[in-house]
mmCIF file of C-alpha atoms and ligand atoms in Angstrom:
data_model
loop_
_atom_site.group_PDB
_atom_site.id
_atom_site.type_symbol
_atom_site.label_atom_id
_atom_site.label_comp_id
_atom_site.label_asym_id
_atom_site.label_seq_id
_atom_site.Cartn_x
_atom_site.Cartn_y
_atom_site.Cartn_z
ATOM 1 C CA UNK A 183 -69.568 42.735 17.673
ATOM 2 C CA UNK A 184 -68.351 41.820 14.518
ATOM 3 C CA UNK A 185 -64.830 40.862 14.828
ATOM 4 C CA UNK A 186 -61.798 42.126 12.580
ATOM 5 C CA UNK A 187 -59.712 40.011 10.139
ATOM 6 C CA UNK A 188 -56.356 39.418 11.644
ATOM 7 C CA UNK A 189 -53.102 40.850 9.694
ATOM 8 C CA UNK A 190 -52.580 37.491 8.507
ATOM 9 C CA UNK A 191 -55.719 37.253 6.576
ATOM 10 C CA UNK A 192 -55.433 40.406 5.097
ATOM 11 C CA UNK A 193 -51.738 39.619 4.100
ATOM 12 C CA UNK A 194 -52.551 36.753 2.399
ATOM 13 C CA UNK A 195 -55.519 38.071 0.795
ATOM 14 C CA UNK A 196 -53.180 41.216 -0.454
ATOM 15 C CA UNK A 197 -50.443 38.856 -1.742
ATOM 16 C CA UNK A 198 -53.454 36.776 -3.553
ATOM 17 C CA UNK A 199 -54.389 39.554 -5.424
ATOM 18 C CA UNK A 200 -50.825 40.772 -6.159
ATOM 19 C CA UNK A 201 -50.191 37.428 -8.300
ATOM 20 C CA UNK A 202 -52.342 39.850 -10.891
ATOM 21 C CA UNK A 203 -49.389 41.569 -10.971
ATOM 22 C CA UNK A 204 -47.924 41.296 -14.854
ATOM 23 C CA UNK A 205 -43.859 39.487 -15.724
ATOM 24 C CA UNK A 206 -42.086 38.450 -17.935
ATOM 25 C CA UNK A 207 -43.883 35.873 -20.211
ATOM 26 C CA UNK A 208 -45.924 35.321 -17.568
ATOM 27 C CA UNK A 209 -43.311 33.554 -15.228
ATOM 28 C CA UNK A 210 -44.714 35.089 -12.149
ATOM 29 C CA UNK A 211 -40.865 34.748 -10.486
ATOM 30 C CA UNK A 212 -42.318 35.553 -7.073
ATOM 31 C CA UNK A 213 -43.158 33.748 -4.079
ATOM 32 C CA UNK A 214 -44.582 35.119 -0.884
ATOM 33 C CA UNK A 215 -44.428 34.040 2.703
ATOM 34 C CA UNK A 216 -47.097 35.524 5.263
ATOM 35 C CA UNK A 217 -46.242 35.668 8.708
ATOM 36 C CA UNK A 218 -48.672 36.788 11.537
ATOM 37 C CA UNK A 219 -47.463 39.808 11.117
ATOM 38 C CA UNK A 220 -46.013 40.736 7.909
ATOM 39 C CA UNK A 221 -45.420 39.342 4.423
ATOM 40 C CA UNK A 222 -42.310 38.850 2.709
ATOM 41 C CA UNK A 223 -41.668 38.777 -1.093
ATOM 42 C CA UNK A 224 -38.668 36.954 -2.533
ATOM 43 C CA UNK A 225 -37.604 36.707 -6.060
ATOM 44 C CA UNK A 226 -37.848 33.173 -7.345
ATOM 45 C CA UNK A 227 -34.889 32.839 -9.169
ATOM 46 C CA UNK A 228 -36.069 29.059 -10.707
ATOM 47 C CA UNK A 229 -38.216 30.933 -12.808
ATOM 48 C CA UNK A 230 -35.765 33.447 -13.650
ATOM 49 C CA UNK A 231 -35.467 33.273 -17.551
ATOM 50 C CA UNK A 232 -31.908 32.491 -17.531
ATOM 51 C CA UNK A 233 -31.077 33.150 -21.760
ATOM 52 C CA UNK A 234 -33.886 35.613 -22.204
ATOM 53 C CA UNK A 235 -33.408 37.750 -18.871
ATOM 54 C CA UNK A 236 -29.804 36.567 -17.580
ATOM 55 C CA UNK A 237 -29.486 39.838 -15.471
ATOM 56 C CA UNK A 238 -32.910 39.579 -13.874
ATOM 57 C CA UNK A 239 -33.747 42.753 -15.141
ATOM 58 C CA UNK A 240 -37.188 41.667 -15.824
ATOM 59 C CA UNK A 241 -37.458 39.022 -13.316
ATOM 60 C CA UNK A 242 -37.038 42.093 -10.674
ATOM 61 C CA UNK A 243 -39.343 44.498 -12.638
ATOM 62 C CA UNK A 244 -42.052 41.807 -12.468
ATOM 63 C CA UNK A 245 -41.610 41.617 -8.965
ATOM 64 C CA UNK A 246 -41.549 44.866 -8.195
ATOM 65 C CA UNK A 247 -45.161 44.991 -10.015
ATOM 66 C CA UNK A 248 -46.559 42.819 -7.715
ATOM 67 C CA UNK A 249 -45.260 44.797 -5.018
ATOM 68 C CA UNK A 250 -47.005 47.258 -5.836
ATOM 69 C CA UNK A 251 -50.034 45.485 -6.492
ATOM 70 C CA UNK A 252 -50.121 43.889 -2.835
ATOM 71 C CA UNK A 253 -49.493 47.394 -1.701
ATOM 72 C CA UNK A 254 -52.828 48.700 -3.704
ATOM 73 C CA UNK A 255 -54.693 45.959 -2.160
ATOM 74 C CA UNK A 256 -53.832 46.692 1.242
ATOM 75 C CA UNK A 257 -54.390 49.958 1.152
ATOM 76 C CA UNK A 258 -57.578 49.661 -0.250
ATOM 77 C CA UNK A 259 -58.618 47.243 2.306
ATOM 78 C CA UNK A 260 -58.134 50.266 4.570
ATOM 79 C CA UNK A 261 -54.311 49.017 5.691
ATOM 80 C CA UNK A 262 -51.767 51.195 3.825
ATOM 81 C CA UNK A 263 -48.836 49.102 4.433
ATOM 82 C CA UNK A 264 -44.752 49.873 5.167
ATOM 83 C CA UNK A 265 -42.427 47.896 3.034
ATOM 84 C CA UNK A 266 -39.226 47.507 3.718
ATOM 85 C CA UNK A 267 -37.341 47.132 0.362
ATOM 86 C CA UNK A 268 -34.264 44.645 0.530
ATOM 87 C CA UNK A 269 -34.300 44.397 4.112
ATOM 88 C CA UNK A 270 -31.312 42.310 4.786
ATOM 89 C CA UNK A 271 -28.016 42.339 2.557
ATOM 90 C CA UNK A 272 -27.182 38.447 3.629
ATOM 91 C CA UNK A 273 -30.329 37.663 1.514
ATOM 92 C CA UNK A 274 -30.698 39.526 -1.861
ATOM 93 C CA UNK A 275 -33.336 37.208 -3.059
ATOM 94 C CA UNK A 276 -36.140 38.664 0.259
ATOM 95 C CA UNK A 277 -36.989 41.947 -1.862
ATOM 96 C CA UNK A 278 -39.518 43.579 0.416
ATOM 97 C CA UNK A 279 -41.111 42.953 4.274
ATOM 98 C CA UNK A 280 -44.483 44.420 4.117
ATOM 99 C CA UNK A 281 -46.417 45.158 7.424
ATOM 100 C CA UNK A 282 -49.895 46.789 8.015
ATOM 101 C CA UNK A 283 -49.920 50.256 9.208
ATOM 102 C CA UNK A 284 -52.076 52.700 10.638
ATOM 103 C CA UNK A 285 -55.907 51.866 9.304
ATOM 104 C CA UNK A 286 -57.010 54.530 7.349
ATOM 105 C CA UNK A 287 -60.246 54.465 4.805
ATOM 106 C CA UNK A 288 -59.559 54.011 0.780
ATOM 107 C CA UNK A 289 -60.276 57.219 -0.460
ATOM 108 C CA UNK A 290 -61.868 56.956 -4.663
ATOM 109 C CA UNK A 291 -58.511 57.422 -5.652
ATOM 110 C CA UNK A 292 -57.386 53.834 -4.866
ATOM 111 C CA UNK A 293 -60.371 52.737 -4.884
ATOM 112 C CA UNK A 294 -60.529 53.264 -8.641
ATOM 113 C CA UNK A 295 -56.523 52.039 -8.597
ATOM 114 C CA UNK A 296 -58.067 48.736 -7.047
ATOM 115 C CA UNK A 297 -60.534 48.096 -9.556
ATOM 116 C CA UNK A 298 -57.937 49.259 -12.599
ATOM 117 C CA UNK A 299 -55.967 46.194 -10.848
ATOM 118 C CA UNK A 300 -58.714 43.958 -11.300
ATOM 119 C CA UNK A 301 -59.233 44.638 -15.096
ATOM 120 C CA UNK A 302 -55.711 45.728 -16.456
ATOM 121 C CA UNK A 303 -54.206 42.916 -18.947
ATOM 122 C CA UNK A 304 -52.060 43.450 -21.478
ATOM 123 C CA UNK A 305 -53.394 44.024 -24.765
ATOM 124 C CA UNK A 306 -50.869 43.291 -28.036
ATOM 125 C CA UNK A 307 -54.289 43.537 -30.629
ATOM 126 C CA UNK A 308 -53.406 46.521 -33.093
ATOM 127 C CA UNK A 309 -54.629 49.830 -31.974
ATOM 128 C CA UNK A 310 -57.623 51.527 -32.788
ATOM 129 C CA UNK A 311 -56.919 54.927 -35.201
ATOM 130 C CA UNK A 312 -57.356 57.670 -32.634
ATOM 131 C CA UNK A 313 -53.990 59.100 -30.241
ATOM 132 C CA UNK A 314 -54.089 58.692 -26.918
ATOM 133 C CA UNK A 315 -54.849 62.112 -24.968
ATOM 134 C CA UNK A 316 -51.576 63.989 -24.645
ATOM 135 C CA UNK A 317 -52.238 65.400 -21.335
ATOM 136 C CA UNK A 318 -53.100 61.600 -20.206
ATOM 137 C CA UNK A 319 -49.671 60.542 -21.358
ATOM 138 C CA UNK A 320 -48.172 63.338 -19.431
ATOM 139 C CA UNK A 321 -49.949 62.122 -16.910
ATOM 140 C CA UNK A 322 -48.360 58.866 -16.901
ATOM 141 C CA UNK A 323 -45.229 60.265 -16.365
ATOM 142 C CA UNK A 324 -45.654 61.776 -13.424
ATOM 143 C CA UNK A 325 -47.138 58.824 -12.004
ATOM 144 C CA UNK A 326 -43.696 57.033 -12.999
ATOM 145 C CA UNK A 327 -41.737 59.995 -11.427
ATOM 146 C CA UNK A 328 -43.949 59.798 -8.232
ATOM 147 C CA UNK A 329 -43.314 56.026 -7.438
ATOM 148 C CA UNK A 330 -39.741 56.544 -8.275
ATOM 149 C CA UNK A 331 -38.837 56.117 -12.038
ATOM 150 C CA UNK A 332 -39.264 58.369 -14.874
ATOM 151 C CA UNK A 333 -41.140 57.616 -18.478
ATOM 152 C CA UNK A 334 -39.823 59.335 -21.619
ATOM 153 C CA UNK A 335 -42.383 59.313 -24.552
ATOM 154 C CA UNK A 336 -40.902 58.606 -27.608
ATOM 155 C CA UNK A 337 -41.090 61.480 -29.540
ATOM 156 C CA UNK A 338 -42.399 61.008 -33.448
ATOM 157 C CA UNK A 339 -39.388 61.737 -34.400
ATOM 158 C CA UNK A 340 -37.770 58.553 -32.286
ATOM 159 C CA UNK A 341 -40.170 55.576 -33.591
ATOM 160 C CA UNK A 342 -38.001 54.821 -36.195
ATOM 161 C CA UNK A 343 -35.333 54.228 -34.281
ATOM 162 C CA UNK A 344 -37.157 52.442 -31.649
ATOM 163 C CA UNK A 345 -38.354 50.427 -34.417
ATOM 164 C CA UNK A 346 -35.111 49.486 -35.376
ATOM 165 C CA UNK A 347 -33.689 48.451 -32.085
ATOM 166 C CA UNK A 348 -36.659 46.359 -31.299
ATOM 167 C CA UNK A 349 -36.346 44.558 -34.772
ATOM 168 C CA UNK A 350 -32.404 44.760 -34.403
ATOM 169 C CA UNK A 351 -33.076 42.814 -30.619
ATOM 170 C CA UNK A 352 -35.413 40.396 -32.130
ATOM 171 C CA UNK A 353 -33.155 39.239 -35.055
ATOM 172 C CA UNK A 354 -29.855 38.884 -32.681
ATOM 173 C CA UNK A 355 -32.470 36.729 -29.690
ATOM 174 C CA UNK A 356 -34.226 34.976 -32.781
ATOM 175 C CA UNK A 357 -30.407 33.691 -33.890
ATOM 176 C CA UNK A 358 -29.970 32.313 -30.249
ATOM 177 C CA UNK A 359 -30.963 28.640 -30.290
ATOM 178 C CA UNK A 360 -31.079 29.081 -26.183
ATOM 179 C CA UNK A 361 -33.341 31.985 -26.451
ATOM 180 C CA UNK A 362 -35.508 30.158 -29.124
ATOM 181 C CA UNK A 363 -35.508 26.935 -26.722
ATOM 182 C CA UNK A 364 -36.825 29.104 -23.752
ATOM 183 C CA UNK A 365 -39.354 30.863 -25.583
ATOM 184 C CA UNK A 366 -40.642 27.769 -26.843
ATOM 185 C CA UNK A 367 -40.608 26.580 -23.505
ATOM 186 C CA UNK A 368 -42.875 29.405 -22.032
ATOM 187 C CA UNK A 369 -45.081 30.008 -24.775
ATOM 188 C CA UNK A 370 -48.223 27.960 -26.184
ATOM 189 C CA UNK A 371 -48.821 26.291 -23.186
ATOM 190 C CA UNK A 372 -51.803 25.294 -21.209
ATOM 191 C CA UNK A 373 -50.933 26.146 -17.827
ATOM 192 C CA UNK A 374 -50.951 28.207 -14.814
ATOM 193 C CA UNK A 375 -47.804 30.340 -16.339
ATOM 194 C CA UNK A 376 -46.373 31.292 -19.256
ATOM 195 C CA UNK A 377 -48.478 32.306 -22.700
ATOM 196 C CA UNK A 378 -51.751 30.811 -24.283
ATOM 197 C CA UNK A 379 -51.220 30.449 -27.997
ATOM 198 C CA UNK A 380 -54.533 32.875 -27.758
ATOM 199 C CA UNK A 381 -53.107 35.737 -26.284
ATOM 200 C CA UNK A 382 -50.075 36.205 -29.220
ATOM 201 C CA UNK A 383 -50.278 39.095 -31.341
ATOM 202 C CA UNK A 384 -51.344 38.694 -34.790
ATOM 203 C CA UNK A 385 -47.822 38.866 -37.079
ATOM 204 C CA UNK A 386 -49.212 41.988 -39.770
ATOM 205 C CA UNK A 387 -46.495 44.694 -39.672
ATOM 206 C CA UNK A 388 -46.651 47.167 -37.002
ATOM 207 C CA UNK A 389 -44.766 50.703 -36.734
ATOM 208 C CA UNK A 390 -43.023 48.763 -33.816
ATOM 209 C CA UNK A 391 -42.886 45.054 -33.777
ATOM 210 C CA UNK A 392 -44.201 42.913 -31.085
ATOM 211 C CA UNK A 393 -41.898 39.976 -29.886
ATOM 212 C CA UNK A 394 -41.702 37.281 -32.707
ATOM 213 C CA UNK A 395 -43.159 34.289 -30.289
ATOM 214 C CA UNK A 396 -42.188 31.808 -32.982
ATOM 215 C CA UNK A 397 -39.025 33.129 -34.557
ATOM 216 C CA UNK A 398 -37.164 31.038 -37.214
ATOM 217 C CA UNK A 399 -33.540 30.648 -36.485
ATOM 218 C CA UNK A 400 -33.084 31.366 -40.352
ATOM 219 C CA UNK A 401 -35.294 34.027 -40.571
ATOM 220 C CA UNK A 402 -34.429 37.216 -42.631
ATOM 221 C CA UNK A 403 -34.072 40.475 -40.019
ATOM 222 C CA UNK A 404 -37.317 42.242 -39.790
ATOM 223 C CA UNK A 405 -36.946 45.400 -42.327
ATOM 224 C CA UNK A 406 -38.242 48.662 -41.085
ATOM 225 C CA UNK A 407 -41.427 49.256 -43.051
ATOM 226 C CA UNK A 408 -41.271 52.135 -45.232
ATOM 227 C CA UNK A 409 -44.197 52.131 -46.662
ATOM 228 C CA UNK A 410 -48.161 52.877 -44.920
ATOM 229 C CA UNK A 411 -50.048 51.054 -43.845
ATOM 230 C CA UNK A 412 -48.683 49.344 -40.732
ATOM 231 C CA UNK A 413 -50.956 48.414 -37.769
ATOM 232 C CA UNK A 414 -50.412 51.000 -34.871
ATOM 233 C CA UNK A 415 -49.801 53.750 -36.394
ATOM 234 C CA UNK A 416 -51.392 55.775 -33.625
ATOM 235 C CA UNK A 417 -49.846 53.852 -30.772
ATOM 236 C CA UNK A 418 -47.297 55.668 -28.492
ATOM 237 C CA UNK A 419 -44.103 54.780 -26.990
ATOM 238 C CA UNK A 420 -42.454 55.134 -24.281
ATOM 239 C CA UNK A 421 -39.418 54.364 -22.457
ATOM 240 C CA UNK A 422 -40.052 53.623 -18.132
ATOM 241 C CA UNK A 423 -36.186 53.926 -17.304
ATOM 242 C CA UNK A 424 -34.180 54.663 -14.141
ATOM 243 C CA UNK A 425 -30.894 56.218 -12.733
ATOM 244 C CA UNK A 426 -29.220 53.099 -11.768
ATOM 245 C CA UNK A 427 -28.902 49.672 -13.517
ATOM 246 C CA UNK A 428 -28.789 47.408 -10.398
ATOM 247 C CA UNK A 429 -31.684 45.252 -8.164
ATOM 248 C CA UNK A 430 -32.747 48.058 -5.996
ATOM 249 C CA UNK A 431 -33.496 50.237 -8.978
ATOM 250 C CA UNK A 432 -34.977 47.685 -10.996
ATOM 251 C CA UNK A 433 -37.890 46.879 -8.135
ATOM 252 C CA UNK A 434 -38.634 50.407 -7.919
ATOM 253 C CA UNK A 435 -38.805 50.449 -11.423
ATOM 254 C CA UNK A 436 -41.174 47.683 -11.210
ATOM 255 C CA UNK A 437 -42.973 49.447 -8.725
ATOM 256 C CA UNK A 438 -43.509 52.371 -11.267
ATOM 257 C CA UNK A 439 -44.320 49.830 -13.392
ATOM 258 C CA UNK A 440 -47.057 48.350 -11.784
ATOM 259 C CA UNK A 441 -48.593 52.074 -11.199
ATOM 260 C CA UNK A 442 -48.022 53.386 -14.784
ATOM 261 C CA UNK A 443 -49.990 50.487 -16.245
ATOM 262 C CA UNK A 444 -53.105 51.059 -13.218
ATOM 263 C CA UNK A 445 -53.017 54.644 -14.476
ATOM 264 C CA UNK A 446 -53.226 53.843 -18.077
ATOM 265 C CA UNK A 447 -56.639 51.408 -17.685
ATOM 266 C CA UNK A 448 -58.100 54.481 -15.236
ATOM 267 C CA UNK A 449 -56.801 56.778 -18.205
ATOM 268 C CA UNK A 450 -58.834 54.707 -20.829
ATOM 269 C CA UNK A 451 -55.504 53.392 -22.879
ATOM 270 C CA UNK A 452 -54.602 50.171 -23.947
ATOM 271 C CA UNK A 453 -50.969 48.653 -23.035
ATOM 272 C CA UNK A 454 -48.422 46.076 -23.601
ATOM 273 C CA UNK A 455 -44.927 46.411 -22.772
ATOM 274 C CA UNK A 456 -41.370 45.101 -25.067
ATOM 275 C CA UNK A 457 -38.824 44.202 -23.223
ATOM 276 C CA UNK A 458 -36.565 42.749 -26.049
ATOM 277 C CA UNK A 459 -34.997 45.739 -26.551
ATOM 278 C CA UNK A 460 -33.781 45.734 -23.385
ATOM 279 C CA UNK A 461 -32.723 42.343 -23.345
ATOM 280 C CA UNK A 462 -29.580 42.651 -26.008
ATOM 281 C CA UNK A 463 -26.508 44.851 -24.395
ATOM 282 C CA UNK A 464 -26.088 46.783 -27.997
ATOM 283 C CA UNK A 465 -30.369 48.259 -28.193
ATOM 284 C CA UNK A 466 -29.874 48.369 -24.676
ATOM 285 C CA UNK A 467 -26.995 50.981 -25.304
ATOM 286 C CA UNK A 468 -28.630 52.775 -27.966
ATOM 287 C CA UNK A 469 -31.899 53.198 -26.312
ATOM 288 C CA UNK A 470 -29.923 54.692 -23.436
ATOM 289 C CA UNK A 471 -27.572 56.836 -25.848
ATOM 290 C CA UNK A 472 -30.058 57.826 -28.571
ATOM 291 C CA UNK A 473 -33.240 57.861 -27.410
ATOM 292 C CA UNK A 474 -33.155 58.260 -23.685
ATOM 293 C CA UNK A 475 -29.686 61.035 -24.573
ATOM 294 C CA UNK A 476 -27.584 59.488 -21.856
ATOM 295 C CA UNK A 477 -30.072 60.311 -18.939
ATOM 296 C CA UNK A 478 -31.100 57.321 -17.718
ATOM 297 C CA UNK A 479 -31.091 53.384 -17.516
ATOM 298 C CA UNK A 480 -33.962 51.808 -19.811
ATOM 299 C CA UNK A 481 -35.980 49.320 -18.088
ATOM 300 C CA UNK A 482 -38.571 48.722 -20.579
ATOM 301 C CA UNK A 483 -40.015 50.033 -23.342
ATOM 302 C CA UNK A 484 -44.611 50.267 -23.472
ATOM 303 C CA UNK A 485 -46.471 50.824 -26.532
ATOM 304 C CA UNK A 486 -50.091 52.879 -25.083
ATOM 305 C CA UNK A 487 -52.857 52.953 -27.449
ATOM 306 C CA UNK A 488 -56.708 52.941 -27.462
ATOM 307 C CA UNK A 489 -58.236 49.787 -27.590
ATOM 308 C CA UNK A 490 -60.202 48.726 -30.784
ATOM 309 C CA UNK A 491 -64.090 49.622 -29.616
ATOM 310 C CA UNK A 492 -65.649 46.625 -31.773
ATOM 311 C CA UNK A 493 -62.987 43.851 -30.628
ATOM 312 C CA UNK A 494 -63.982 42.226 -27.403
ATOM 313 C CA UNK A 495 -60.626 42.002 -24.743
ATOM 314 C CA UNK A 496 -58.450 39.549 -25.586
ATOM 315 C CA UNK A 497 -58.221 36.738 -22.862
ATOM 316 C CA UNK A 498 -57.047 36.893 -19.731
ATOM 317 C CA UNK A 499 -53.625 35.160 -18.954
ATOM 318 C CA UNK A 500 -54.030 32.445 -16.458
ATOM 319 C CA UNK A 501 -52.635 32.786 -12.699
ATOM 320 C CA UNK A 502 -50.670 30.525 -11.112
ATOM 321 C CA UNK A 503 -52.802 29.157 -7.935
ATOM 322 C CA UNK A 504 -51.703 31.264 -4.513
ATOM 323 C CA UNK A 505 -51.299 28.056 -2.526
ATOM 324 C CA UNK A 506 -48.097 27.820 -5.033
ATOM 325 C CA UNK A 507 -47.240 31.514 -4.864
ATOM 326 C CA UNK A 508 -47.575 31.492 -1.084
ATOM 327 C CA UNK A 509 -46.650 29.915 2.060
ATOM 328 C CA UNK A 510 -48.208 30.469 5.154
ATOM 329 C CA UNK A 511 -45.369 30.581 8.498
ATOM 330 C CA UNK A 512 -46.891 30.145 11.685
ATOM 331 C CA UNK A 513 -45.380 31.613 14.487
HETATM 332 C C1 FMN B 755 -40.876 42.997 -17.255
HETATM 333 C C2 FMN B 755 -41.889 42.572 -18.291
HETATM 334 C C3 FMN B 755 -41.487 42.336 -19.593
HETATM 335 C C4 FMN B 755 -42.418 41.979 -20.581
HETATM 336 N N1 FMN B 755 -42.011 41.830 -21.878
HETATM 337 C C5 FMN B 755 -42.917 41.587 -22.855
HETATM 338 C C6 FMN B 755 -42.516 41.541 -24.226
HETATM 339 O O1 FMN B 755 -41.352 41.744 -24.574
HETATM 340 N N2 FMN B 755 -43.474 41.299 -25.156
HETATM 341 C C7 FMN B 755 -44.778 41.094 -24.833
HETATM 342 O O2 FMN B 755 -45.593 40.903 -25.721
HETATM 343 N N3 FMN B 755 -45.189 41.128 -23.519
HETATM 344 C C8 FMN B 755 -44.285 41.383 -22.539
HETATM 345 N N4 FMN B 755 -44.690 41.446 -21.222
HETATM 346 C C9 FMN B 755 -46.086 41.173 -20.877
HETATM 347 C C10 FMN B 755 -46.260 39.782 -20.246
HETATM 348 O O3 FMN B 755 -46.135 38.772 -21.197
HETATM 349 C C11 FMN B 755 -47.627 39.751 -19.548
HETATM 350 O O4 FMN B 755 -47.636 40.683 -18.514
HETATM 351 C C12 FMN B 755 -47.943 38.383 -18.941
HETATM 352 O O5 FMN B 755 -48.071 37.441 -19.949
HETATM 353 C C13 FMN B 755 -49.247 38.421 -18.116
HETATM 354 O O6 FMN B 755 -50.321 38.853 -18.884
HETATM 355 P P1 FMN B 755 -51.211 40.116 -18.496
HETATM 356 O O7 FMN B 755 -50.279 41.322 -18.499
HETATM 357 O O8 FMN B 755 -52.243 40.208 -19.565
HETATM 358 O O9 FMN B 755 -51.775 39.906 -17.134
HETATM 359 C C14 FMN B 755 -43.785 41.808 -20.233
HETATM 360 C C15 FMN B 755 -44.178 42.040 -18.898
HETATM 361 C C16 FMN B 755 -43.255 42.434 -17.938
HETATM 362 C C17 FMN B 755 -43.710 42.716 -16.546
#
């Protein structure tokens, strides 16, 4: 007879797999404790980015991600879990209890979200000239509205001003020697967190700029291009935003997140998400005012694209190792 894993295995195999889960530069703010009988995710607020993210927006959107991600797992292992978001109010930092359920087969459907799991990375190369599918962007946000968030799609109409506020965002964090000092911090590095010099974008001018990784604390604001060509001209936008600003809301956003971006590699796009925008209080405002027209919180903003057919992927960001990640209780 062959013999069954026991919950704990397959918890700590799940929460293994959820360290794919994408954060903020790569901080990977979570840490996991398996019990015999469920896991538990807290936030791990020593690698909360304390100039960059002082809210935790994106510390909690991170976490929610890999939320999600352990969730995928399980259920593809043939254990769709139940989580328990926030489960006691004396401890804000335990985010989720997560417990096997019923067994029940992986249908192709998360099968496929599985394997997206395994691949998806984010990719901040320029595009390659062709527009992502319309009807796969729609797509993608009713995946967002299904796990709990909603995705606007920047209309042409709105890059401009998208490009603005991300530009605006950069110039007022690159002026912020704390900011600067952080980034430096989590950036170029050879470790188990934070970025690779390898996987920064390339600084041509894009419809949208990516984060300015190096930014001089006397450099002139970005201008808004105004004349062709700029890399990415056929990338789209979009805005993953909810209806509150607080925790719960945020790990639910980061729960839509995490399935927006499975959905995109299953879709065939390219992704990379800007959070600066989000970061200052003023683009913040004006995201939520003029782009978003009052109905909703932004969380984060994701540029979708098709990859460039004749680059090979970028590199993979490296993982932090899960015996860091995760401890293991006995009972
Ligand atoms: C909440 C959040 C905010 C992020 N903000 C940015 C950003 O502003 N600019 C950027 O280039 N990447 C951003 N990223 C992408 C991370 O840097 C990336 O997920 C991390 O380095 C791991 O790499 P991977 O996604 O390729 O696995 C963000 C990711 C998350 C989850």
């Amino acid at each position: 007879m062959v013999e069954s894993a026991s919950d704990e295995t397959v918890l700590r195999e799940a929460v293994a797999l959820a360290s794919l889960a994408p954060s903020i530069h790569n901080t990977q703010p979570w840490q996991w404790i398996v019990h015999p009988e469920q896991a538990e995710l807290y936030a791990d607020r020593e690698r909360q980015l304390t100039a960059t993210d002082p809210d935790g927006r994106s510390l909690m959107l991170s976490c929610g991600v890999a939320l999600q991600h352990a969730q995928v797992a399980l259920a593809a292992a043939g254990h769709p879990p139940e989580v328990e978001r926030l489960p006691d109010p004396g401890q804000p930092d335990l985010l989720a209890r997560i417990r096997l359920g019923t067994p029940a087969p992986a249908g192709p459907d998360l099968v496929r979200e599985y394997q997206s799991m395994l691949i998806r990375h984010t990719d901040r190369r320029p595009f390659a000239p062709q527009y992502p599918p319309q009807d796969a962007l729609d797509e993608l946000t009713s995946v967002a509205e299904d796990a709990g968030a909603h995705l606007h799609l920047v209309r042409p109409d709105q890059v401009t001003l998208v490009n603005l506020l991300v530009s605006r965002a950069g110039g007022i964090e690159g002026d912020d020697p704390e900011y600067r000092a952080e980034l430096a911090a989590w950036t170029h590095r050879d470790s188990a967190d934070g970025l690779p010099p390898d996987v920064l974008p390339s600084d041509e001018p894009r419809r949208v700029p990516i984060r300015d990784f190096t930014p001089d604390d006397d450099a002139e604001p970005t201008e808004v291009p105004d004349a062709p060509p700029v890399a990415d001209e056929y990338a789209r936008y979009a805005v993953l935003h909810g209806d509150r600003d607080d925790e719960p809301h945020w790990l639910r956003g980061g729960e839509a997140l995490g399935a927006v971006l499975l959905a995109a590699v299953r879709l065939g796009l390219a992704t990379s998400p800007f959070s600066d925008p989000v970061e200052v209080m003023a683009t913040r405002e004006k995201l939520a005012r003029d782009i978003l027209a009052g109905l909703g919180h932004p969380y984060l903003v994701l540029r979708f694209g098709v990859a460039s057919p004749e680059a090979p992927p970028p590199p993979r960001t490296p993982r932090r190792p899960a015996d860091e990640t995760t401890r293991v209780e006995p009972e």
